[in-house]
C-alpha positions as YAML, in Angstrom:
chain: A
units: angstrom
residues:
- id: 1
  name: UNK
  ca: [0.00, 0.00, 0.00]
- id: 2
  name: UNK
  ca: [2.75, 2.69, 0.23]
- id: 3
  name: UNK
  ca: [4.35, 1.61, -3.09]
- id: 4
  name: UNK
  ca: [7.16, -0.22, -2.72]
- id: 5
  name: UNK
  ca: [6.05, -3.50, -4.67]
- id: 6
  name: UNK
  ca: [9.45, -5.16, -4.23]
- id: 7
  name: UNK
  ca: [10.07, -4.80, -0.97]
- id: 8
  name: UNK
  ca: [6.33, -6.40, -0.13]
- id: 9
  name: UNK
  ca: [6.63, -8.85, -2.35]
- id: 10
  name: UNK
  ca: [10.09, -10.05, -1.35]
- id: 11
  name: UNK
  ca: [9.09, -10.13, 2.48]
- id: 12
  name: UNK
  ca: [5.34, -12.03, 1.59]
- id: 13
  name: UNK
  ca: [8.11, -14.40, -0.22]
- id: 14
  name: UNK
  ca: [10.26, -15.18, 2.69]
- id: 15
  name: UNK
  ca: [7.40, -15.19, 5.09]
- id: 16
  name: UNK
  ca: [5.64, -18.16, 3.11]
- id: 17
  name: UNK
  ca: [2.29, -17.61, 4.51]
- id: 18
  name: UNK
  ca: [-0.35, -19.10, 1.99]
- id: 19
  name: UNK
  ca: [-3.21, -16.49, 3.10]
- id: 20
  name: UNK
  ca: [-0.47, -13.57, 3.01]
- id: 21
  name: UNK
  ca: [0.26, -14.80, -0.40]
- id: 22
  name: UNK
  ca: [-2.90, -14.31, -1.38]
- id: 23
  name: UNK
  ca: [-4.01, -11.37, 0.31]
- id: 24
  name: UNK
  ca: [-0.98, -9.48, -1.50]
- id: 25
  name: UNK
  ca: [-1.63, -11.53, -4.53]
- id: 26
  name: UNK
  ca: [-4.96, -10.21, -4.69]
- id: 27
  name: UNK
  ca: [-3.84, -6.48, -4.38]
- id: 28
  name: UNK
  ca: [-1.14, -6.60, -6.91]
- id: 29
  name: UNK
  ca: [-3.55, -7.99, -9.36]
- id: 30
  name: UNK
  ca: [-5.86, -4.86, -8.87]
- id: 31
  name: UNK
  ca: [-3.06, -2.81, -9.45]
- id: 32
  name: UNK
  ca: [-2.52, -4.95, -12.72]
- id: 33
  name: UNK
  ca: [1.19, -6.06, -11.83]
- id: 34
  name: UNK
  ca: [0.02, -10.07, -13.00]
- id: 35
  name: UNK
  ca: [3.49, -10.84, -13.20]
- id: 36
  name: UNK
  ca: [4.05, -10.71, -9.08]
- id: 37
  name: UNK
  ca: [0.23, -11.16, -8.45]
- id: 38
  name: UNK
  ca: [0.64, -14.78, -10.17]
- id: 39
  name: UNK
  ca: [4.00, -15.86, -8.27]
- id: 40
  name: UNK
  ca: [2.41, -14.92, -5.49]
- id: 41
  name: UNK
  ca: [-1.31, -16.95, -5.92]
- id: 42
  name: UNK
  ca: [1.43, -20.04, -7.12]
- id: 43
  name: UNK
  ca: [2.87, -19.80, -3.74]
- id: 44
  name: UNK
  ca: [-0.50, -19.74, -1.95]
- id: 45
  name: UNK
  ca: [-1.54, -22.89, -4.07]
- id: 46
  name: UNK
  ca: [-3.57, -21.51, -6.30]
- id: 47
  name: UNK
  ca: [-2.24, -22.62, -9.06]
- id: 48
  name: UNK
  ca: [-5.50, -21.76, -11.53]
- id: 49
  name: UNK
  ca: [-5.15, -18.40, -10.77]
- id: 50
  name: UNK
  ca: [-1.60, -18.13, -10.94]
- id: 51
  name: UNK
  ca: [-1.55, -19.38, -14.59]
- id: 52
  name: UNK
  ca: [-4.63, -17.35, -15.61]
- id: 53
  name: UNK
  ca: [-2.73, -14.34, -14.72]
- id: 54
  name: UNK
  ca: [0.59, -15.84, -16.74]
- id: 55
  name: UNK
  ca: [-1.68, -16.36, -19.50]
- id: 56
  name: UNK
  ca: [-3.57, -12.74, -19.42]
- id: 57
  name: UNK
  ca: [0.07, -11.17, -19.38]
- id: 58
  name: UNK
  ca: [1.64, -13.29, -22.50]
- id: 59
  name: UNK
  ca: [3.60, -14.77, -20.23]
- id: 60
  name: UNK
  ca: [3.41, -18.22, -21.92]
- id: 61
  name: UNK
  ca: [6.71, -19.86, -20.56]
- id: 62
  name: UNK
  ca: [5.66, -18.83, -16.73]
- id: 63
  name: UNK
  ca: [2.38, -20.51, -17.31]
- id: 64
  name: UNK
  ca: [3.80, -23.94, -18.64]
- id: 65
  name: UNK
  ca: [4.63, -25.59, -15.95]
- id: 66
  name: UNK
  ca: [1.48, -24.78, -14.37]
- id: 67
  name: UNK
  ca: [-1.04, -26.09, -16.71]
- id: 68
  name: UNK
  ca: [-0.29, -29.70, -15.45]
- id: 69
  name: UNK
  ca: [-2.16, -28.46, -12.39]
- id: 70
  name: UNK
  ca: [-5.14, -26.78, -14.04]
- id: 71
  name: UNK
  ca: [-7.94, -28.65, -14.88]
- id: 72
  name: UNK
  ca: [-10.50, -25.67, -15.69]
- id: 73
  name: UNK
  ca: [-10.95, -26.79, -19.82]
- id: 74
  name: UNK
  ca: [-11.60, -22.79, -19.96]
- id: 75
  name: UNK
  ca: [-7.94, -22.28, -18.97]
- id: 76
  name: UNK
  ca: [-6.35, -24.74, -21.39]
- id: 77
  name: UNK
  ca: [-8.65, -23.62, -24.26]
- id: 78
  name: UNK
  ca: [-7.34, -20.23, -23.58]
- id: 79
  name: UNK
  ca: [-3.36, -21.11, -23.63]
- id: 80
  name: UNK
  ca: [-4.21, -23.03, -26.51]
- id: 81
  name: UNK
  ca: [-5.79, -20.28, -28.88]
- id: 82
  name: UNK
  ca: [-2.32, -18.38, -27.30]
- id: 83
  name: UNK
  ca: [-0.15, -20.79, -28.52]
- id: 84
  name: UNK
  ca: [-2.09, -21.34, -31.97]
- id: 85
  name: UNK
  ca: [-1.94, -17.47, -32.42]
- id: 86
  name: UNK
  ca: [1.88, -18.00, -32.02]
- id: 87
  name: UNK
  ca: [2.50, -20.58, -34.44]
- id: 88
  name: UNK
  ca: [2.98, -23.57, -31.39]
- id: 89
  name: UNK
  ca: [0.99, -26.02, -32.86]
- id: 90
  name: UNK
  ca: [1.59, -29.34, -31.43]
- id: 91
  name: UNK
  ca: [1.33, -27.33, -27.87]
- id: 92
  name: UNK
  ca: [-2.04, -25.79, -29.06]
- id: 93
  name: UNK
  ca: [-3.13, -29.08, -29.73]
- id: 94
  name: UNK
  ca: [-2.34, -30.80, -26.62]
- id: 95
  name: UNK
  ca: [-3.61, -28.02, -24.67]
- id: 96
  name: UNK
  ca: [-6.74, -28.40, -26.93]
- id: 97
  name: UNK
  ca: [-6.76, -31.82, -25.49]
- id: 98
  name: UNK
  ca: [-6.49, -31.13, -22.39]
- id: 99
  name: UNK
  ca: [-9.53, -28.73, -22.65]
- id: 100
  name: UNK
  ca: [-11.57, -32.28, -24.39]
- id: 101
  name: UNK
  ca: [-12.63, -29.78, -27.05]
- id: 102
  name: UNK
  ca: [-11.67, -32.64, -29.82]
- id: 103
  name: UNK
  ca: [-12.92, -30.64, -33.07]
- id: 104
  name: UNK
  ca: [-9.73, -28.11, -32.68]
- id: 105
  name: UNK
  ca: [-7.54, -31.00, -32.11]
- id: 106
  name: UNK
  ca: [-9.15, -32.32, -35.29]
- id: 107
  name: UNK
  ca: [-8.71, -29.09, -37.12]
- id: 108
  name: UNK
  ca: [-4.87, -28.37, -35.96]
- id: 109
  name: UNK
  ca: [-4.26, -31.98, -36.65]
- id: 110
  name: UNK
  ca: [-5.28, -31.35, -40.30]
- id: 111
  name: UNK
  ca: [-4.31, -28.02, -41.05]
- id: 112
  name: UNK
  ca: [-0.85, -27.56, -38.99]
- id: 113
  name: UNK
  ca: [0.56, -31.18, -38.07]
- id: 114
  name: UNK
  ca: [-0.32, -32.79, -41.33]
- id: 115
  name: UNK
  ca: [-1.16, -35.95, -39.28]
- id: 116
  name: UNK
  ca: [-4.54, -36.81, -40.64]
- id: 117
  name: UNK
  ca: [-4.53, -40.52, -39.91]
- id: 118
  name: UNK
  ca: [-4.80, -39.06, -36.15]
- id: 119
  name: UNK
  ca: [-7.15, -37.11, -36.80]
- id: 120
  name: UNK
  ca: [-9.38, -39.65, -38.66]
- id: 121
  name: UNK
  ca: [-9.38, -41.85, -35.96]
- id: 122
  name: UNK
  ca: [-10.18, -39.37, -33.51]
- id: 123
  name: UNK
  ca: [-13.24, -38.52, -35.17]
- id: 124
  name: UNK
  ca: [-14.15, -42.10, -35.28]
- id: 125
  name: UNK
  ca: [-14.04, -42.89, -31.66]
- id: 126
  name: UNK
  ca: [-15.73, -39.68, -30.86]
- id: 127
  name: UNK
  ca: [-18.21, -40.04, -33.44]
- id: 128
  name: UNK
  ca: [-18.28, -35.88, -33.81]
- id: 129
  name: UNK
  ca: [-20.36, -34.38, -36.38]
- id: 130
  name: UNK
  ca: [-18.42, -30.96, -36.55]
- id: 131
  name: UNK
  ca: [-15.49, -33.19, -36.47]
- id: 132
  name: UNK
  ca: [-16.39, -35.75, -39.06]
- id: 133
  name: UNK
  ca: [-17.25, -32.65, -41.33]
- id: 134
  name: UNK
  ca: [-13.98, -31.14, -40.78]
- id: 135
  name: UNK
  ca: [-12.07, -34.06, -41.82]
- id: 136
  name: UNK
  ca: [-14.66, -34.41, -45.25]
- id: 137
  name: UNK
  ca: [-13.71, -30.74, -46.44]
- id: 138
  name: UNK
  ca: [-9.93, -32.18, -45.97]
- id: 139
  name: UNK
  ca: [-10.30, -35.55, -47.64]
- id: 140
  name: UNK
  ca: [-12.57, -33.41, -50.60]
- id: 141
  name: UNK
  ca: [-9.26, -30.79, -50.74]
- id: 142
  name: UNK
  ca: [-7.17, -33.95, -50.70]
- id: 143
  name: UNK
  ca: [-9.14, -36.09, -53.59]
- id: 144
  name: UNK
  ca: [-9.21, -38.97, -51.28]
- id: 145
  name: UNK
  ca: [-12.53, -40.30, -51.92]
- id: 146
  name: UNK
  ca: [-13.06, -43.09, -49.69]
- id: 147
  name: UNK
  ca: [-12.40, -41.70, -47.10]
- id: 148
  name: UNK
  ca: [-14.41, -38.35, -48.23]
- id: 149
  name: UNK
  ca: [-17.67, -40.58, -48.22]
- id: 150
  name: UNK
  ca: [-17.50, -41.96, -44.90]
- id: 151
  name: UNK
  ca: [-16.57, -38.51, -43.09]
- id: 152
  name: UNK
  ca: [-19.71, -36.97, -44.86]
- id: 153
  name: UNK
  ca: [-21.73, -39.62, -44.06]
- id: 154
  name: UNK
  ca: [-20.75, -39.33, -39.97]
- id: 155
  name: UNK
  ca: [-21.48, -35.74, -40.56]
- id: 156
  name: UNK
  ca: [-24.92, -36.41, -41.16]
- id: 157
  name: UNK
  ca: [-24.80, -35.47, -44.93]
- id: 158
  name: UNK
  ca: [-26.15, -38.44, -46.47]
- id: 159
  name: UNK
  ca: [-27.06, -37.06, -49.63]
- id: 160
  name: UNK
  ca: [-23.67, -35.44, -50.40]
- id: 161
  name: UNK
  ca: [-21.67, -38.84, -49.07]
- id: 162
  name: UNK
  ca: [-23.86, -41.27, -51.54]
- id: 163
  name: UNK
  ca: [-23.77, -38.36, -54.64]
- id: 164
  name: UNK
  ca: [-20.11, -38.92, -54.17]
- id: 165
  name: UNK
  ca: [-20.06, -42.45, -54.32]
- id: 166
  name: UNK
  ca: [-21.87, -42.39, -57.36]
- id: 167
  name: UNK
  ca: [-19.66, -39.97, -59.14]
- id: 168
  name: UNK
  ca: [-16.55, -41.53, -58.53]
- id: 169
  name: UNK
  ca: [-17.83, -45.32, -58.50]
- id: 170
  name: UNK
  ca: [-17.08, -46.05, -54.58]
- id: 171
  name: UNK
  ca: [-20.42, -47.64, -54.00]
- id: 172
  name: UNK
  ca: [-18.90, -50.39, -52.01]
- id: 173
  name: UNK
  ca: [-17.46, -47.48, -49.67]
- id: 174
  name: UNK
  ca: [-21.00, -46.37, -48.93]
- id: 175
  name: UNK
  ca: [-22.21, -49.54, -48.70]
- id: 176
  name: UNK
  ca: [-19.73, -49.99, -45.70]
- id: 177
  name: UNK
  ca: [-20.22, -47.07, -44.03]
- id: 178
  name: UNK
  ca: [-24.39, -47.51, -44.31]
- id: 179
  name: UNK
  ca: [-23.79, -51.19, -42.72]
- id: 180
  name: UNK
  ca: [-26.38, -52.91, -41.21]
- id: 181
  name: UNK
  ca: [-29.11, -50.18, -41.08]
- id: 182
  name: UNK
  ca: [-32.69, -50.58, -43.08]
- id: 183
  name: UNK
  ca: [-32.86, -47.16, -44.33]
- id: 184
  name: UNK
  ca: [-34.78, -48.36, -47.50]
- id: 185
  name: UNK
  ca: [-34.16, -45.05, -49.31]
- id: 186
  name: UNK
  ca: [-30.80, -45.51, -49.16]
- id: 187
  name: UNK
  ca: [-31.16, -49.21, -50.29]
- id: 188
  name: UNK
  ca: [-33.29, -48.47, -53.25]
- id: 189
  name: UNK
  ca: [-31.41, -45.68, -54.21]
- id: 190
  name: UNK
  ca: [-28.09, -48.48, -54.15]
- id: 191
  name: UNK
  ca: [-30.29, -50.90, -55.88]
- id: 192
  name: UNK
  ca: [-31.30, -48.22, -59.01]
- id: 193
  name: UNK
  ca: [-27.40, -47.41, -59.12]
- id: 194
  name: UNK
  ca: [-26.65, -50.74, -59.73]
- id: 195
  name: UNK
  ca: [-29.62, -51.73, -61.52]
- id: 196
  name: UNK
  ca: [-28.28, -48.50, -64.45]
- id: 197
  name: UNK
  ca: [-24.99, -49.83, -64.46]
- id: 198
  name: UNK
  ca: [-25.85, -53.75, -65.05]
- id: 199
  name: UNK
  ca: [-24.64, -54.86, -61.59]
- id: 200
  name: UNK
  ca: [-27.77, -56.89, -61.57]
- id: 201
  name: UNK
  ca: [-26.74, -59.26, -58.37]
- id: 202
  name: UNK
  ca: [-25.46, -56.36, -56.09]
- id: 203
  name: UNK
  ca: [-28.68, -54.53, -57.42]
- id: 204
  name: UNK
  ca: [-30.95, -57.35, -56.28]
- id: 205
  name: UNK
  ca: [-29.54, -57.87, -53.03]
- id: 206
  name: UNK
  ca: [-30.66, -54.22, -51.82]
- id: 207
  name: UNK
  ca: [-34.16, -54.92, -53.53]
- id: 208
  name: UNK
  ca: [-34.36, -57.55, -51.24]
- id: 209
  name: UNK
  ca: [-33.34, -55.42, -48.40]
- id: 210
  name: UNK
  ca: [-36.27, -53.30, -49.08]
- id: 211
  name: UNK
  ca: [-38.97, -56.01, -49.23]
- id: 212
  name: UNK
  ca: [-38.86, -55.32, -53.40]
- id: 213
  name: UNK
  ca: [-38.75, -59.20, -53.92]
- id: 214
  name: UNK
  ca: [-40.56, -59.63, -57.04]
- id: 215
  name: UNK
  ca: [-38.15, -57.12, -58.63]
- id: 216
  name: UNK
  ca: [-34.86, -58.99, -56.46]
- id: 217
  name: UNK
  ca: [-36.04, -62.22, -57.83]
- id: 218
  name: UNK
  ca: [-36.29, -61.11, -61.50]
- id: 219
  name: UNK
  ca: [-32.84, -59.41, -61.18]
- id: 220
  name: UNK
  ca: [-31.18, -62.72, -59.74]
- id: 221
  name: UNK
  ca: [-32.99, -64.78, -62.29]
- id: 222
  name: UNK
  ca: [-31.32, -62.56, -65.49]
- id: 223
  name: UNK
  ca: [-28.11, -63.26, -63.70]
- id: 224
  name: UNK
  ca: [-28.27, -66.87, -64.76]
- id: 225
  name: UNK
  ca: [-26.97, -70.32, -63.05]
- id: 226
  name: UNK
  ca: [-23.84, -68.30, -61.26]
- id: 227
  name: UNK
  ca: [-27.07, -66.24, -58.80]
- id: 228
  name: UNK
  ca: [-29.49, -68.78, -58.38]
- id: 229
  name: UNK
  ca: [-28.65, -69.76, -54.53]
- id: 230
  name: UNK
  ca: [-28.94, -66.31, -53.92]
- id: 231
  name: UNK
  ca: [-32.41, -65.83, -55.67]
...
């Protein structure tokens, strides 16, 4: 209170007195000196605080070593948009983890670490939607089909996923990704897809799906001999 900032500090130091600490901690922090407000709440234990105040001041290297004791997810997201905003990357993205806010781990993954396979399988554990669509703009960018079609497909944009199948002849990709489910639009619209391009077995096995067994059974039957324990 009569301005000499060292001297206090210093003494509340030596003294080791966690509620001192943090009494003086708290002062110096109105007064907007976060630099000595933050050693200060680290020596008092809190440890949150302390690396807020590190993080509010740019102070990234005093705040490291704290954010192993911080387990606000509003703290880490914050020293990770700081380190993004510096070019840190792979620390963005582990503090990104640490905040479990798994889209931005998907998106630094793709656009900085060029580790996509990580990021793929991310997505498919977590089963994000924002995620999966992040990683189907990449694969689209990155002409890798396959993989295109099942990331739109977890992102909820069935139309897009099987429109893409059909254009590039991946059927058997959506196919996989549509599994066991008896969506009979989506079965149909296999079925006509096959039917038009004279895959008459394939097409009759999703007629079947649908109930469609007249039209099935006519299908297997033009396939000949090679069909018939399937018909």
């Amino acid at each position: 209170q009569l301005g000499d900032l060292a001297r206090g500090v210093t003494i509340a130091k030596q003294l080791r007195d966690e509620r001192l600490c943090k009494d003086c901690a708290a002062s110096l922090e109105s007064m907007k000196q976060f630099t000595e407000a933050a050693e200060l709440y680290e020596m008092a234990g809190l440890f949150e605080k302390a690396a807020a105040l590190h993080i509010q001041d740019l102070n990234f290297e005093a705040a490291a070593p704290l954010m192993k004791k911080v387990s606000t997810p509003k703290l880490h997201q914050q020293y990770a948009k700081a380190k993004e905003g510096r070019g840190a990357y792979r620390e963005a993205m582990q503090a990104y983890e640490a905040a479990r806010d798994g889209d931005n781990v998907v998106r630094i993954l793709l656009d900085h670490l060029n580790e996509p396979q990580r990021a793929f399988q991310i997505v498919r554990e977590t089963q994000s939607v924002s995620g999966a669509l992040l990683v189907a703009k990449y694969c689209e960018k990155q002409r890798n089909i396959r993989a295109g079609i099942e990331f739109l497909f977890l992102a909820n944009q069935d139309d897009e996923a099987f429109k893409m199948a059909c254009q590039h002849d991946e059927m058997e990709v959506y196919e996989k990704v549509l599994g066991d489910t008896e969506d009979k639009k989506r079965h149909i619209q296999i079925a006509e897809h096959y039917e038009k391009k004279n895959m008459l077995a394939k097409a009759a096995k999703h007629y079947g799906i649908c109930d469609e067994y007249s039209t099935a059974l006519k299908l297997y039957l033009k396939c000949g001999e090679r069909e018939l324990d399937a018909a």
